XYZ file of C-alpha atoms in Angstrom:
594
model
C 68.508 133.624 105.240
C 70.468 130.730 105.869
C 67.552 128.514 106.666
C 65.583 129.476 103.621
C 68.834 128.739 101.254
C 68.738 125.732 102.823
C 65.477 124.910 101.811
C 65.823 124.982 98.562
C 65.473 122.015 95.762
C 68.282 120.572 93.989
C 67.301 118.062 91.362
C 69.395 115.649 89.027
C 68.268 113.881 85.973
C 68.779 110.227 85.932
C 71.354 109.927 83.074
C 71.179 106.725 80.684
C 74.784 106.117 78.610
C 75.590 104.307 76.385
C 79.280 104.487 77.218
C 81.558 104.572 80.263
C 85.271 104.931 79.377
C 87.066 107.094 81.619
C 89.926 108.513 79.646
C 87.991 110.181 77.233
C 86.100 112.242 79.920
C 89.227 113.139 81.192
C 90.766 114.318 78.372
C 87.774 116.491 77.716
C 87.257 118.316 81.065
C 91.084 119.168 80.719
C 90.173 121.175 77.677
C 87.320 122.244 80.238
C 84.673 120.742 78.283
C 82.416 117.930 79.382
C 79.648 115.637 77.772
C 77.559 115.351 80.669
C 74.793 117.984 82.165
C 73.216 118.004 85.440
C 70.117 119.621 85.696
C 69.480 122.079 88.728
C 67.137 124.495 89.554
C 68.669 125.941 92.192
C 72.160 125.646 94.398
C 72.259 123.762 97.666
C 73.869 124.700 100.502
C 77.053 122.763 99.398
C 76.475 123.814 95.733
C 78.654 126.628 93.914
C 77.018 130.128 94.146
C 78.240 133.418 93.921
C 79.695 135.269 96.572
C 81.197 138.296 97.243
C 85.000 138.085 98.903
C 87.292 140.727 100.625
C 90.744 140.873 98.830
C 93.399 143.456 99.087
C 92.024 145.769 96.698
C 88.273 145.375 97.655
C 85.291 143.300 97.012
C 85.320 140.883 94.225
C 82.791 138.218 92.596
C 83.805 134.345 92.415
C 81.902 132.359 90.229
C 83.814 129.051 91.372
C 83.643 129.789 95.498
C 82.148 127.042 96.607
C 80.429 128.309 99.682
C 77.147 127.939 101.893
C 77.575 131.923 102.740
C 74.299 133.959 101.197
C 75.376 136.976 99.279
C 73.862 139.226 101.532
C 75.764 137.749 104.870
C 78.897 138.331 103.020
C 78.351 141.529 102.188
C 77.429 142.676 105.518
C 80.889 140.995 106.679
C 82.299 143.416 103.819
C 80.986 146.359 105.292
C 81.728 145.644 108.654
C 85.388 145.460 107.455
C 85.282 148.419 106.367
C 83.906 150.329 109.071
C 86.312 148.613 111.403
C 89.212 149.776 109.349
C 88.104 153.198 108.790
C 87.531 153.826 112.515
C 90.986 151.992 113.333
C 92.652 154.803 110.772
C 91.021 157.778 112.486
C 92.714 156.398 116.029
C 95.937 155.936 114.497
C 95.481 159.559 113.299
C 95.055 161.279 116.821
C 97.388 159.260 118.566
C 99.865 160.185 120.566
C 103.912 158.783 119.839
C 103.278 157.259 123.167
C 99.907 155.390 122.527
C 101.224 154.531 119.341
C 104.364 152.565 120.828
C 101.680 151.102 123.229
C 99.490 150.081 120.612
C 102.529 148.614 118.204
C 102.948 146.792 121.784
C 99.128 145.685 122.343
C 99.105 144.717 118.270
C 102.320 142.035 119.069
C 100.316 140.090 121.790
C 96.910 140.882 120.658
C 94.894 138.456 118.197
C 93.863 139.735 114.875
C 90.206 141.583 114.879
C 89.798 139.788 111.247
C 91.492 137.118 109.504
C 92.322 137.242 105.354
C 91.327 133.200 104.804
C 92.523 131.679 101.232
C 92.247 128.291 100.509
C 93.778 126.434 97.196
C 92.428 123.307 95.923
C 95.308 121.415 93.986
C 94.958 117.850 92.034
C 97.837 116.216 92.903
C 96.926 112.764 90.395
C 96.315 115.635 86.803
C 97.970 118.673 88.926
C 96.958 122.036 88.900
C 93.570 123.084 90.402
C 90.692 120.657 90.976
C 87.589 120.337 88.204
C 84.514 120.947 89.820
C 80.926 120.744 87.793
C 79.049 124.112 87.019
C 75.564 123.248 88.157
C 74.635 126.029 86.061
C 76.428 125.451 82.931
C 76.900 121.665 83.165
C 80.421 122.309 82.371
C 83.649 121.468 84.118
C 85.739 124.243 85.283
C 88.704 124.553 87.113
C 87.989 125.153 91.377
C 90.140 128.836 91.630
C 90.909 129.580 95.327
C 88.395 130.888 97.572
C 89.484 133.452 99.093
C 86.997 135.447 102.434
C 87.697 138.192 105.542
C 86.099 136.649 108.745
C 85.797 138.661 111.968
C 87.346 136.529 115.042
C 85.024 134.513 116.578
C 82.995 134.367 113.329
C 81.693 131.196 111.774
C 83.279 131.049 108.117
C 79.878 129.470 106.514
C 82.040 127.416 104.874
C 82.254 123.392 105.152
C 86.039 123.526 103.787
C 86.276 119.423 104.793
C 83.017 118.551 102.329
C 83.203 116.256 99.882
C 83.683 117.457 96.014
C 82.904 114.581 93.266
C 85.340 112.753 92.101
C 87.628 113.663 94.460
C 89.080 112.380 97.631
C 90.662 115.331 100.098
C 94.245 113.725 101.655
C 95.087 116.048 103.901
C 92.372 117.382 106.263
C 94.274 117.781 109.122
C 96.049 120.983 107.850
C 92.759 122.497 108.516
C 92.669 121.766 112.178
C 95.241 124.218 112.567
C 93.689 127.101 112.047
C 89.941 126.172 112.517
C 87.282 124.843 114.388
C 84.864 122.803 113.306
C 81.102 122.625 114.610
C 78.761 119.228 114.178
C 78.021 119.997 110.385
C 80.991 120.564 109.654
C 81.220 124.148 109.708
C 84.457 126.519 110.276
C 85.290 129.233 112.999
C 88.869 130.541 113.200
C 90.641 129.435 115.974
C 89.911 131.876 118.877
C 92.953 133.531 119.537
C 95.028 133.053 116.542
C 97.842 135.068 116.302
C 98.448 135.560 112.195
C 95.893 137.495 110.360
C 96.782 136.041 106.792
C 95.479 132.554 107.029
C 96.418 130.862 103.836
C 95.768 127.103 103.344
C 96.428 124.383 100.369
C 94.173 121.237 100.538
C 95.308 118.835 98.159
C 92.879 115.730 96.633
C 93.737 113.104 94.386
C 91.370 111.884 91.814
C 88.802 108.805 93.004
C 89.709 105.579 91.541
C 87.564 104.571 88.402
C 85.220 101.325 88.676
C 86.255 98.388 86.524
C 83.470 95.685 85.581
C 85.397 92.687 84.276
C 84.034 89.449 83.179
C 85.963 86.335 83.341
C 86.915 82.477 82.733
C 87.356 81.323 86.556
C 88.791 78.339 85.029
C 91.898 80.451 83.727
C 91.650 83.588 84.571
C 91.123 84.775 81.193
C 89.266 88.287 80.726
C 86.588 87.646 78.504
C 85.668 91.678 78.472
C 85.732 94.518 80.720
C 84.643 98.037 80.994
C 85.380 101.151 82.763
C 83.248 103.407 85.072
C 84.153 106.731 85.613
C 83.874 107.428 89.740
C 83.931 111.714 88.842
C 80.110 112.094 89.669
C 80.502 110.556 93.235
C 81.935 111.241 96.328
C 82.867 110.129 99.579
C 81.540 109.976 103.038
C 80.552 113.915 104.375
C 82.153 115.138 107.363
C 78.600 115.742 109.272
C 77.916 111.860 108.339
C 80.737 110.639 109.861
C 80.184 112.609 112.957
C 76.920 110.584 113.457
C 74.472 112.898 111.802
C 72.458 110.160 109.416
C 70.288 112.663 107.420
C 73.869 113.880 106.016
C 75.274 112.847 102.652
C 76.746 109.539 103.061
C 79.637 107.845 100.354
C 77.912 107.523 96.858
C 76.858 103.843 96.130
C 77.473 102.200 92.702
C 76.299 98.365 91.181
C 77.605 96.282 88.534
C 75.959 93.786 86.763
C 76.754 90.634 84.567
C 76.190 90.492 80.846
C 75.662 87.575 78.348
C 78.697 85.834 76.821
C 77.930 82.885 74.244
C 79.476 80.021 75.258
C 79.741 80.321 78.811
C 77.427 80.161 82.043
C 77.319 82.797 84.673
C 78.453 81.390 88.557
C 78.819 84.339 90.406
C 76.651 86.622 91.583
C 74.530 88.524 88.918
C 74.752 91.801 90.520
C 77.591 93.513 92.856
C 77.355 96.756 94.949
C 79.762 99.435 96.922
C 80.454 102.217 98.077
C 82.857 104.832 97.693
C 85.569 104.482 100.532
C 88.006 107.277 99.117
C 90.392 105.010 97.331
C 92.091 107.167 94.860
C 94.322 106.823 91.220
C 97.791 106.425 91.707
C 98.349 108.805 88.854
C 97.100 109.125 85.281
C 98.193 106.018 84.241
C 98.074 104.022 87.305
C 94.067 104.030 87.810
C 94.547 101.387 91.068
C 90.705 99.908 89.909
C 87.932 99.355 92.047
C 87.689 95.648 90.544
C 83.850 94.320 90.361
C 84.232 90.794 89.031
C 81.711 88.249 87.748
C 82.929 85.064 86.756
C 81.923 82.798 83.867
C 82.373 78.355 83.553
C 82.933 77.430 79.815
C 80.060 75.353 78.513
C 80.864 75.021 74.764
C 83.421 72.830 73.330
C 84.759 74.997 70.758
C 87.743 77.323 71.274
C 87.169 80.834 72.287
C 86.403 83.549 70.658
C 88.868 85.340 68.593
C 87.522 88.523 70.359
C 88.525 87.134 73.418
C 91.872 88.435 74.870
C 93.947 85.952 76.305
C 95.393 86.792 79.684
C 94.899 87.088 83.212
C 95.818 90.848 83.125
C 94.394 91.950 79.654
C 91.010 93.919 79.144
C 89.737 91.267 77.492
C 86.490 92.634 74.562
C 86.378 96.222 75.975
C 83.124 97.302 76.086
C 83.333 101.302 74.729
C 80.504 103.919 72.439
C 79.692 107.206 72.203
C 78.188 109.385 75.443
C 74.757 110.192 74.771
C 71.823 110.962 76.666
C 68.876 108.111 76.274
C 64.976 109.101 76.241
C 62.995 108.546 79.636
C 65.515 109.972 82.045
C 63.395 111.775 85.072
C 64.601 113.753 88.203
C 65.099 113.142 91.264
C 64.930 116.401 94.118
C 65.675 116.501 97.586
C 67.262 118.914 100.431
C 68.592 117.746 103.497
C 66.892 115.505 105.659
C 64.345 113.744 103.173
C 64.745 110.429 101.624
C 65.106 110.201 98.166
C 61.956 108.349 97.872
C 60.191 111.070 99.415
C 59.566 115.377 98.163
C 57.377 113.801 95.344
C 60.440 111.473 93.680
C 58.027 107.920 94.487
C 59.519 104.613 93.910
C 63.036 105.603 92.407
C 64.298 102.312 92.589
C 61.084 100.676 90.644
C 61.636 103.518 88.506
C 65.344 102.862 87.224
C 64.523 99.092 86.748
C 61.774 100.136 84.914
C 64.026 102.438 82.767
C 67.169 99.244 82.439
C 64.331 96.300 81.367
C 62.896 99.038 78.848
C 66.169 99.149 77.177
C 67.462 95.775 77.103
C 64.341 94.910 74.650
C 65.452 97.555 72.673
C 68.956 95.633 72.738
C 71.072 97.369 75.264
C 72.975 95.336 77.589
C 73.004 97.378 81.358
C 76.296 97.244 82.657
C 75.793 99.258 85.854
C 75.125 102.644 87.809
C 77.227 105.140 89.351
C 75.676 107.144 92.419
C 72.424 104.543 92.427
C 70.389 105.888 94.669
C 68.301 103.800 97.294
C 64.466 104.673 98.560
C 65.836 104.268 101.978
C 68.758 106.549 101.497
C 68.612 110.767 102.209
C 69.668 112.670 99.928
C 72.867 113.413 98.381
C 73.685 117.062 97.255
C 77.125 116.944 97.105
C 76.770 114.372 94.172
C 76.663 115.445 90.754
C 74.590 112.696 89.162
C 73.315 109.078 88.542
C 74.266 107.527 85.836
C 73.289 104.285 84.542
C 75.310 102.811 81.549
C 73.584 101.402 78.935
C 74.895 99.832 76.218
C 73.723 98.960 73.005
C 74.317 95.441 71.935
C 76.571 94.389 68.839
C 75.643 92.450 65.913
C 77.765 88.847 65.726
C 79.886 88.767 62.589
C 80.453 84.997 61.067
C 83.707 84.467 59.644
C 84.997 81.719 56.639
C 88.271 81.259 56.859
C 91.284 78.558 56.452
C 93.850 77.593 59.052
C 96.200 80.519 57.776
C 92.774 83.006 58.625
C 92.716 83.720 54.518
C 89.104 84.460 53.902
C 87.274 81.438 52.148
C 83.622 83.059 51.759
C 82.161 85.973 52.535
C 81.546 86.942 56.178
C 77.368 86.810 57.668
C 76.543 89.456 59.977
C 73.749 88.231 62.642
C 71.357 91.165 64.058
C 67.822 90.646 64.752
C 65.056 91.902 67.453
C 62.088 89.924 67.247
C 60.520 92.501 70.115
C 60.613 95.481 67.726
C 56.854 96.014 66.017
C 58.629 97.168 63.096
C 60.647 94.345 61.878
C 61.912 96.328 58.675
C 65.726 95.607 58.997
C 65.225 92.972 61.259
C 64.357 94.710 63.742
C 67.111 97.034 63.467
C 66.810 101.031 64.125
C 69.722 102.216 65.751
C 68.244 105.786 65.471
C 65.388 104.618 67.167
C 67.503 103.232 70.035
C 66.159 99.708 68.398
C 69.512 96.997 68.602
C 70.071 93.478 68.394
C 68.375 91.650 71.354
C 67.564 88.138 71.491
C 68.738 84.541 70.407
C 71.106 84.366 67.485
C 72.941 81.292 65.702
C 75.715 80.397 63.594
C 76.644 77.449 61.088
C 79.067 76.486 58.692
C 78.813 76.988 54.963
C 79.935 74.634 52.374
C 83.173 75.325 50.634
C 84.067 73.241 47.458
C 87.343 71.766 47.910
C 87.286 72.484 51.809
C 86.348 70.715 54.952
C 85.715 71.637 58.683
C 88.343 71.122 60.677
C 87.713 73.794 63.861
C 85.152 76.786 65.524
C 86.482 79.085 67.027
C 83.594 80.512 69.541
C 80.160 79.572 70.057
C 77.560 78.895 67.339
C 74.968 80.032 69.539
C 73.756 82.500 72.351
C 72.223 86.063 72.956
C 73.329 89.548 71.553
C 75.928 91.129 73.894
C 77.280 94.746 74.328
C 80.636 93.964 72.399
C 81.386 92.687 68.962
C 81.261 88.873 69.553
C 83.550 86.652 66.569
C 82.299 83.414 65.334
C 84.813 81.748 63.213
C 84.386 78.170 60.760
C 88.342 77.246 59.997
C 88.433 75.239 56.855
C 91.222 73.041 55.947
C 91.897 71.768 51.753
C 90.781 68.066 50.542
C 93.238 66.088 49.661
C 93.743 65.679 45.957
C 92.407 62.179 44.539
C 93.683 61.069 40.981
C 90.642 59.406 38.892
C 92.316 56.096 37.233
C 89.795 56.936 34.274
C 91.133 60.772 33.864
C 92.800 60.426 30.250
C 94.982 63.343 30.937
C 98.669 62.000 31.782
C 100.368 62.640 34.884
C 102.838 65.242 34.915
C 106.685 63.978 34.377
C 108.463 64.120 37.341
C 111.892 65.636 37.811
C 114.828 63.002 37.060
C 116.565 62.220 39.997
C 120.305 62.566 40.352
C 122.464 59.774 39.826
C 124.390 59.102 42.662
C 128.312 58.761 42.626
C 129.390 55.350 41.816
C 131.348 53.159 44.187
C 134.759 52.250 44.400
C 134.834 48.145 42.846
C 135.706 46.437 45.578
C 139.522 44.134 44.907
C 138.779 40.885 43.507
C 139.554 37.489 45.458
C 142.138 34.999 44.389
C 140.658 32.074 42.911
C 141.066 28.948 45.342
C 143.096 25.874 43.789
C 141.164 23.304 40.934
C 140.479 19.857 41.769
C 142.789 17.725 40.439
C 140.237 15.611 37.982
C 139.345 12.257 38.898
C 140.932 9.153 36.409
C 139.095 8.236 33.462
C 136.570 5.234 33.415
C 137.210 1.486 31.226
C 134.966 1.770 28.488
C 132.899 -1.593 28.447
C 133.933 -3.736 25.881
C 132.407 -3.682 22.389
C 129.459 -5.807 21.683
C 130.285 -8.542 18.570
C 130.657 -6.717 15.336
C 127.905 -7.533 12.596
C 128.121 -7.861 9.118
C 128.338 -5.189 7.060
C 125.132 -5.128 4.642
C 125.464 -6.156 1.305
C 128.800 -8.102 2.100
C 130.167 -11.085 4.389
C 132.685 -8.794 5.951
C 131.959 -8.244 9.417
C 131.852 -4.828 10.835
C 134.389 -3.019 12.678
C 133.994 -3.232 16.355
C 133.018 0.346 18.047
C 135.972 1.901 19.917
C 135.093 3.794 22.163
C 135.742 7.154 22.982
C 137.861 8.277 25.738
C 135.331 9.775 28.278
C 137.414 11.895 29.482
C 141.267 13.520 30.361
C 143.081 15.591 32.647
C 143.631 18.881 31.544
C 145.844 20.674 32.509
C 144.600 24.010 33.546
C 146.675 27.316 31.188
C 148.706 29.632 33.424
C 147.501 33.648 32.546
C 149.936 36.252 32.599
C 149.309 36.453 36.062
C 149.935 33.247 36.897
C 146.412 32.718 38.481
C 145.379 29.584 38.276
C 142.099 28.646 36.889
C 139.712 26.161 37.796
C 139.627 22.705 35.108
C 136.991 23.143 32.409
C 135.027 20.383 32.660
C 132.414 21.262 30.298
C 134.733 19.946 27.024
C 135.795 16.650 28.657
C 131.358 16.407 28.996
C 131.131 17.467 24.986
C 133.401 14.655 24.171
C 131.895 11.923 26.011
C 128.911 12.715 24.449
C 129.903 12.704 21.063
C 131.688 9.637 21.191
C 128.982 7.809 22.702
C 126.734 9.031 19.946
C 128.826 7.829 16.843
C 128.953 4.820 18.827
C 125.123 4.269 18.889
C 125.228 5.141 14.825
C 127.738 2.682 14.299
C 125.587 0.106 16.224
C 122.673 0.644 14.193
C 124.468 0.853 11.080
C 125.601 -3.368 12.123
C 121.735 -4.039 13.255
C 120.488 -2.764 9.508
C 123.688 -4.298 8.058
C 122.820 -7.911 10.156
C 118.742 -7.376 9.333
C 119.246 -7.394 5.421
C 121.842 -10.425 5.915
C 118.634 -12.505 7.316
C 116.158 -11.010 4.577
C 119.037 -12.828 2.039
């Protein structure tokens, strides 16, 4: 029965999303809902089936075991229970007091027929019980414990060490001390055991997220980022690590570069991994699994405004919606086969096929959790491979001055020449149709305005995050036309300013004492007066000048001698001279005429 369980198929559908941000699943599968479906058509033998379990007050039927018991080999373990307690009652009953006190003796020393085994699965990063995925529903639900009676010597069916998804078990060795455990993995009671109530708490924290993180390796600077949830892989089975190679090995995962205008990829284009159980610290300390692809700056212009600055920030987080993209397919497989193999072909050719169809239709492919190999067997303790796709962003050109006040109205870029139906551009978003391609940007005119900076590039490809293209303007200086009748604007009077203090006068130096007067030369011979014999009067003349005696002011400041009269009487008297000389030449002329 075991074998044929065993045998089953499990299948998952290869999931395309177009978003990856951890928190919000989270915060949805506490409220026991989830976005994301797994398609099964039956349980492996690690899946979650029903199974019937032994409790106090009888059998009972839990949904959330997760157990690789078939219902009808518990049963049977049910029934023998019974029968053994039954025929243990009617020995008790027909006892004698002195077999009783030696079987009270025999029961002290003697291990337990049967063992009552519970086991509690606790979250220690969200606390309470773990989340496991119903296969069936495509829900999460909360693990309860899983509770069994096993007869001594018994093999439990159950692999209580295997991996669950998305978690990482941190304390296996608790189990060592009551169990056994065979090649696969597989429990048996110790043999021997003295307590019959075997009750067990594993406790797993929550695997660490993926974080995809573009950045300037000249600064440091994250130019964007996104988040990959790690809750649909799982770590390295027990039977794997024993040396069994057809067993379920760690889940793998890839990351991949994306376009950013303005700067050139030099780092690898694609990074891979596997899960090694590194966990969350708690709810807000995620401890990322960092893959990092680093970028040179080729443009000149500043960065982008979407750009956060930092060596620690998120930089453009990449986010959207979850939803389920056409042209997933499925992938079966049971133990032992490779994934390319039990009809599944070329998965790997498959999923490129899948990521190139979708970044024509303008989706930028950021990477896959759980990607699944040709070479590699078969994972059924996975939940499902998920490849994030995301649809690309239209690039939105801002106007704007130095103080970011909008100049002109803002251009939004978004065009896919690969789209037969270029209505829009291109453009269908309902038809999973987004902006792929080359795209540039340039400046407008603005009257009264002038370039002065860009911030971002003017050119590039469509990305998977709102890129920001900004033209800063700056204001012409004004320029007065000399022919512009209209008259300049008074300015505001100035204030006067106080007046000084006058500064004290000097004291006037001493005069010159005036030099003596000159000898006039004598007289030249009178004439005769006209019209009589009487000769004229000789020409005194006049005193040139004289001392004078500088006036005392009230002060008694002296003053210095005016010398401008004594020059007003020389010249005076030397001009009635000259009249009186030509008076004697016309007096001495009209002598001669008589």
């Amino acid at each position: 029965m075991l074998k044929q369980q065993a045998q089953k198929h499990q299948r998952f559908a290869i999931k395309k999303l177009s978003v990856g941000v951890a928190s919000v699943l989270i915060g949805l599968t506490f409220m026991g809902v989830s976005s994301v479906s797994a398609d099964t058509d039956t349980q492996s033998a690690a899946a979650n089936q029903s199974a019937v379990v032994n409790t106090a007050n009888g059998a009972q039927t839990d949904d959330q075991a997760t157990t690789n018991q078939p219902k009808n080999e518990e049963t049977s373990v049910a029934a023998n229970k019974s029968t053994a307690s039954q025929a243990a009652s009617q020995n008790n009953a027909t006892a004698t007091p002195a077999a009783e006190n030696n079987s009270t003796h025999a029961a002290e020393t003697k291990a337990p027929d049967y063992y009552n085994v519970t086991v509690n699965f606790h979250d220690v990063t969200r606390g309470g019980n773990i989340q496991v995925l119903n296969r069936n529903t495509g829900r999460y639900e909360y693990k309860q414990p899983y509770q069994t009676t096993v007869w001594a010597g018994r093999n439990t069916y159950q692999i209580f060490k295997a991996p669950i998804a998305g978690y990482q078990l941190l304390n296996p060795e608790v189990l060592d001390q009551y169990f056994d455990f065979d090649q696969s993995g597989y429990a048996t009671v110790k043999q021997g055991y003295p307590e019959q109530n075997i009750s067990v708490t594993l406790n797993y924290a929550v695997l660490s997220p993926l974080k995809v993180e573009y950045i300037d390796t000249d600064n440091g600077h994250v130019l964007a980022s996104m988040e990959l949830p790690s809750y649909y892989m799982v770590p390295e089975s027990p039977a794997h690590k024993n040396g069994d190679v057809k067993s379920p090995d760690a889940s793998k995962y890839e990351g991949a570069a994306i376009n950013i205008p303005g700067y050139q990829l030099v780092s690898e284009p694609v990074l891979t991994g596997r899960i090694d159980g590194q966990t969350q610290n708690s709810l807000t300390d995620k401890n990322y699994i960092h893959l990092t692809f680093k970028y040179k700056k080729v443009m000149d212009n500043a960065e982008a405004t979407t750009t956060t600055p930092g060596k620690d920030s998120t930089g453009a987080v990449i986010v959207n919606k979850w939803s389920n993209l056409p042209g997933m397919f499925v992938v079966r497989g049971v133990y032992g086969l490779k994934n390319s193999e039990d009809g599944n072909g070329n998965v790997e050719q498959r999923t490129q096929d899948l990521i190139d169809r979708y970044k024509k239709q303008g989706f930028s492919y950021i990477g896959t959790t759980n990607k699944l190999f040709n070479d590699d067997y078969y994972n059924f303790y996975a939940t499902g491979t998920y490849i994030y796709l995301i649809p690309n962003k239209p690039v939105q050109v801002n106007y704007v001055d130095e103080q970011g006040n909008k100049l002109a109205d803002s251009d939004t870029l978004a065009t896919n020449a690969a789209n037969p139906d270029q209505t829009n551009q291109g453009i269908n978003s309902a038809a999973y149709w987004n902006p792929a391609g080359e795209w540039t940007a340039k400046p407008k005119d603005i009257h009264g305005y002038h370039l002065v900076k860009t911030e971002g590039a003017t050119d590039g490809e469509f990305t998977a995050y709102q890129y920001v293209t900004n033209f800063v303007y700056a204001k012409n200086p004004e320029i007065v036309d000399p022919n512009d009748p209209t008259p300049d604007q008074p300015t505001d009077p100035t204030k006067p300013t106080d007046p000084t203090t006058p500064t004290t006068p000097t004291t006037p130096t001493t005069p010159e004492t005036p030099g003596n007067p000159t000898t006039p030369v004598n007289p030249g011979q009178p004439g005769v007066v006209p019209g009589t014999n009487q000769p004229g009067q000789p020409v005194v003349p006049t005193q040139t000048s004289k001392q004078v005696t500088p006036a005392k002011d009230s002060h008694n400041a002296q003053q210095l001698p005016q010398t401008g009269n004594d020059n007003q009487a020389a010249v005076l008297g030397l001009g009635m001279g000259a009249v009186a000389s030509l008076l004697g030449f016309l007096g001495l002329n009209k002598k001669r005429e008589n």
